[in-house]
mmCIF file of C-alpha atoms in Angstrom:
data_model
loop_
_atom_site.group_PDB
_atom_site.id
_atom_site.type_symbol
_atom_site.label_atom_id
_atom_site.label_comp_id
_atom_site.label_asym_id
_atom_site.label_seq_id
_atom_site.Cartn_x
_atom_site.Cartn_y
_atom_site.Cartn_z
ATOM 1 C CA MET A 6 135.390 167.816 97.765
ATOM 2 C CA PRO A 7 131.586 167.801 99.304
ATOM 3 C CA GLU A 8 130.905 165.872 102.035
ATOM 4 C CA THR A 9 128.862 163.119 100.233
ATOM 5 C CA LEU A 10 131.832 162.112 98.552
ATOM 6 C CA LYS A 11 134.003 162.365 101.264
ATOM 7 C CA ARG A 12 131.253 159.559 103.405
ATOM 8 C CA LEU A 13 131.181 157.665 100.459
ATOM 9 C CA LEU A 14 134.915 157.454 99.632
ATOM 10 C CA GLY A 15 136.327 157.618 103.041
ATOM 11 C CA ARG A 16 139.178 159.972 104.317
ATOM 12 C CA SER A 17 141.847 159.333 101.840
ATOM 13 C CA PRO A 18 140.578 158.139 98.325
ATOM 14 C CA TRP A 19 144.240 157.581 97.524
ATOM 15 C CA ARG A 20 144.916 155.859 100.460
ATOM 16 C CA ALA A 21 142.240 153.779 100.152
ATOM 17 C CA ILE A 22 142.861 152.912 95.811
ATOM 18 C CA GLY A 23 146.278 152.102 97.038
ATOM 19 C CA ALA A 24 144.967 149.722 100.126
ATOM 20 C CA TRP A 25 142.738 147.878 97.590
ATOM 21 C CA LEU A 26 144.974 147.319 95.047
ATOM 22 C CA LEU A 27 147.847 145.928 97.540
ATOM 23 C CA THR A 28 145.054 143.639 98.758
ATOM 24 C CA CYS A 29 144.080 142.208 95.414
ATOM 25 C CA TYR A 30 147.788 141.418 94.477
ATOM 26 C CA LEU A 31 148.504 139.905 98.075
ATOM 27 C CA VAL A 32 145.092 137.686 98.002
ATOM 28 C CA SER A 33 146.286 136.391 94.294
ATOM 29 C CA VAL A 34 149.730 135.442 95.344
ATOM 30 C CA VAL A 35 148.642 133.645 98.008
ATOM 31 C CA VAL A 36 145.802 131.673 96.650
ATOM 32 C CA ILE A 37 148.246 130.907 93.218
ATOM 33 C CA ALA A 38 151.043 129.678 96.188
ATOM 34 C CA GLY A 39 148.284 127.874 97.737
ATOM 35 C CA PHE A 40 147.199 125.931 94.822
ATOM 36 C CA ALA A 41 150.694 125.359 93.501
ATOM 37 C CA THR A 42 151.643 123.596 97.134
ATOM 38 C CA LEU A 43 148.766 121.734 97.400
ATOM 39 C CA SER A 44 149.580 120.494 93.597
ATOM 40 C CA VAL A 45 152.889 119.608 95.041
ATOM 41 C CA LEU A 46 152.011 117.966 97.802
ATOM 42 C CA ASP A 47 149.362 115.706 95.596
ATOM 43 C CA SER A 48 151.706 115.167 92.576
ATOM 44 C CA ALA A 49 152.597 111.572 91.691
ATOM 45 C CA SER A 50 155.808 112.333 90.226
ATOM 46 C CA ALA A 51 159.252 113.835 91.139
ATOM 47 C CA ARG A 52 158.992 115.967 87.747
ATOM 48 C CA GLY A 53 155.485 117.258 88.931
ATOM 49 C CA GLU A 54 156.473 118.083 92.325
ATOM 50 C CA GLN A 55 159.277 120.315 90.746
ATOM 51 C CA SER A 56 156.935 122.206 88.004
ATOM 52 C CA TYR A 57 154.268 122.878 90.754
ATOM 53 C CA TRP A 58 157.108 124.315 93.101
ATOM 54 C CA GLU A 59 158.456 126.480 90.176
ATOM 55 C CA SER A 60 154.898 127.209 90.060
ATOM 56 C CA ALA A 61 154.402 128.473 93.994
ATOM 57 C CA THR A 62 157.884 130.327 93.493
ATOM 58 C CA MET A 63 156.474 132.488 90.607
ATOM 59 C CA ALA A 64 153.187 133.283 92.745
ATOM 60 C CA PRO A 65 154.731 136.630 93.357
ATOM 61 C CA LEU A 66 155.173 137.356 89.575
ATOM 62 C CA TRP A 67 152.033 135.645 88.686
ATOM 63 C CA GLY A 68 150.500 137.751 91.314
ATOM 64 C CA LEU A 69 150.609 140.836 89.294
ATOM 65 C CA PHE A 70 148.766 139.587 86.538
ATOM 66 C CA ALA A 71 146.180 137.978 88.623
ATOM 67 C CA GLY A 72 145.494 140.985 90.991
ATOM 68 C CA ALA A 73 145.151 143.471 87.885
ATOM 69 C CA ILE A 74 142.904 140.903 86.678
ATOM 70 C CA THR A 75 141.097 140.909 90.457
ATOM 71 C CA ALA A 76 141.360 144.441 90.253
ATOM 72 C CA LEU A 77 139.801 145.483 87.431
ATOM 73 C CA ALA A 78 136.700 142.476 88.218
ATOM 74 C CA SER A 79 135.977 144.133 91.211
ATOM 75 C CA ALA A 80 136.193 147.382 91.213
ATOM 76 C CA LEU A 81 132.599 148.312 91.274
ATOM 77 C CA PRO A 82 131.129 145.754 92.966
ATOM 78 C CA VAL A 83 133.661 146.377 95.619
ATOM 79 C CA TRP A 84 132.742 150.263 95.622
ATOM 80 C CA GLY A 85 128.908 149.213 95.316
ATOM 81 C CA PHE A 86 129.027 146.798 98.729
ATOM 82 C CA VAL A 87 130.907 149.020 100.376
ATOM 83 C CA SER A 88 128.770 152.425 99.762
ATOM 84 C CA LEU A 89 125.842 150.154 100.512
ATOM 85 C CA PHE A 90 127.170 148.688 103.861
ATOM 86 C CA ARG A 91 128.116 152.348 104.954
ATOM 87 C CA ILE A 92 124.288 153.472 104.093
ATOM 88 C CA MET A 93 123.076 150.643 106.484
ATOM 89 C CA LYS A 94 125.738 151.958 108.984
ATOM 90 C CA TRP A 95 127.452 148.281 109.361
ATOM 91 C CA PRO A 96 130.848 148.601 111.342
ATOM 92 C CA ARG A 97 133.564 148.912 109.076
ATOM 93 C CA PRO A 98 135.337 145.738 109.662
ATOM 94 C CA LEU A 99 132.488 143.452 109.270
ATOM 95 C CA SER A 100 131.331 145.042 105.926
ATOM 96 C CA GLU A 101 134.698 145.249 104.637
ATOM 97 C CA ILE A 102 134.940 141.166 105.556
ATOM 98 C CA VAL A 103 131.144 140.467 104.249
ATOM 99 C CA ALA A 104 131.723 142.197 100.612
ATOM 100 C CA GLY A 105 135.007 140.277 100.413
ATOM 101 C CA SER A 106 133.485 137.098 101.234
ATOM 102 C CA LEU A 107 130.659 137.822 98.695
ATOM 103 C CA LEU A 108 132.934 139.077 96.201
ATOM 104 C CA GLY A 109 135.355 135.968 96.581
ATOM 105 C CA VAL A 110 131.907 133.727 95.545
ATOM 106 C CA ILE A 111 130.998 136.174 92.740
ATOM 107 C CA LEU A 112 134.242 136.147 90.957
ATOM 108 C CA LEU A 113 134.799 132.307 91.159
ATOM 109 C CA GLN A 114 131.067 131.933 89.824
ATOM 110 C CA MET A 115 132.357 134.453 86.945
ATOM 111 C CA LEU A 116 135.073 132.221 86.065
ATOM 112 C CA VAL A 117 132.572 129.087 86.218
ATOM 113 C CA GLY A 118 130.849 131.446 83.348
ATOM 114 C CA ALA A 119 134.041 132.174 81.534
ATOM 115 C CA LEU A 120 134.846 128.576 81.133
ATOM 116 C CA ALA A 121 131.099 127.842 79.658
ATOM 117 C CA PHE A 122 131.231 130.399 77.198
ATOM 118 C CA GLY A 123 130.994 129.279 74.353
ATOM 119 C CA ALA A 124 131.424 125.498 75.432
ATOM 120 C CA ALA A 125 128.950 122.914 73.525
ATOM 121 C CA GLU A 126 128.844 120.962 76.916
ATOM 122 C CA GLY A 127 129.341 123.127 80.206
ATOM 123 C CA PRO A 128 132.346 122.590 82.507
ATOM 124 C CA ARG A 129 131.748 120.526 85.480
ATOM 125 C CA PRO A 130 130.880 122.413 88.338
ATOM 126 C CA PHE A 131 133.348 123.576 91.016
ATOM 127 C CA PRO A 132 133.515 121.133 93.738
ATOM 128 C CA PRO A 133 131.397 123.403 96.534
ATOM 129 C CA TRP A 134 134.927 123.148 99.390
ATOM 130 C CA LEU A 135 136.338 125.489 96.342
ATOM 131 C CA TYR A 136 133.657 128.026 96.908
ATOM 132 C CA LEU A 137 134.671 127.755 100.797
ATOM 133 C CA VAL A 138 137.731 128.657 100.205
ATOM 134 C CA PHE A 139 137.184 131.627 97.838
ATOM 135 C CA LEU A 140 134.998 132.744 100.722
ATOM 136 C CA ILE A 141 137.509 132.451 103.208
ATOM 137 C CA ALA A 142 140.367 134.107 100.834
ATOM 138 C CA GLY A 143 137.698 136.951 100.019
ATOM 139 C CA ALA A 144 136.926 137.694 103.753
ATOM 140 C CA ALA A 145 140.628 137.687 104.294
ATOM 141 C CA ALA A 146 140.817 140.247 101.618
ATOM 142 C CA GLY A 147 138.256 142.354 103.465
ATOM 143 C CA LEU A 148 140.070 142.211 106.584
ATOM 144 C CA THR A 149 143.193 143.211 104.931
ATOM 145 C CA TYR A 150 142.035 145.998 102.948
ATOM 146 C CA TRP A 151 140.614 147.202 106.565
ATOM 147 C CA ARG A 152 143.842 147.160 107.935
ATOM 148 C CA LEU A 153 146.022 148.453 105.158
ATOM 149 C CA ALA A 154 143.337 151.622 104.518
ATOM 150 C CA GLY A 155 144.211 152.401 108.212
ATOM 151 C CA ARG A 156 141.107 150.984 109.664
ATOM 152 C CA PRO A 157 138.489 154.248 109.186
#
């Protein structure tokens, strides 16, 4: 493999790809289970609590689908951000954390755009705390990726 590609992809591209896919899955499971648990706490009826608990326990299965969507939506932006940060010679854990944070917010904003597509009137904007949740989840994803990829 040419030296330039080795520098852009890291030491082992397969390990990096596997770590990235596993990170997408893990973050999806945590976000789904977290929101389902918050819904249980906010539920007004016992029937609603049971329904939301089922959602929380199904998070590992739903995480497969959500992780695949996250992986597809973030493939090029992740590679672009990490390559840019490597060119700028940022330290590795910081670059992954910043890239994850930016992507968390970007993916949430893409969801807003998808909800508004074709609607007569756009959806209400998400509350600011939700952006903060996705910013933190993205930062955790970046740190998780860095640890799973072997801290290159």
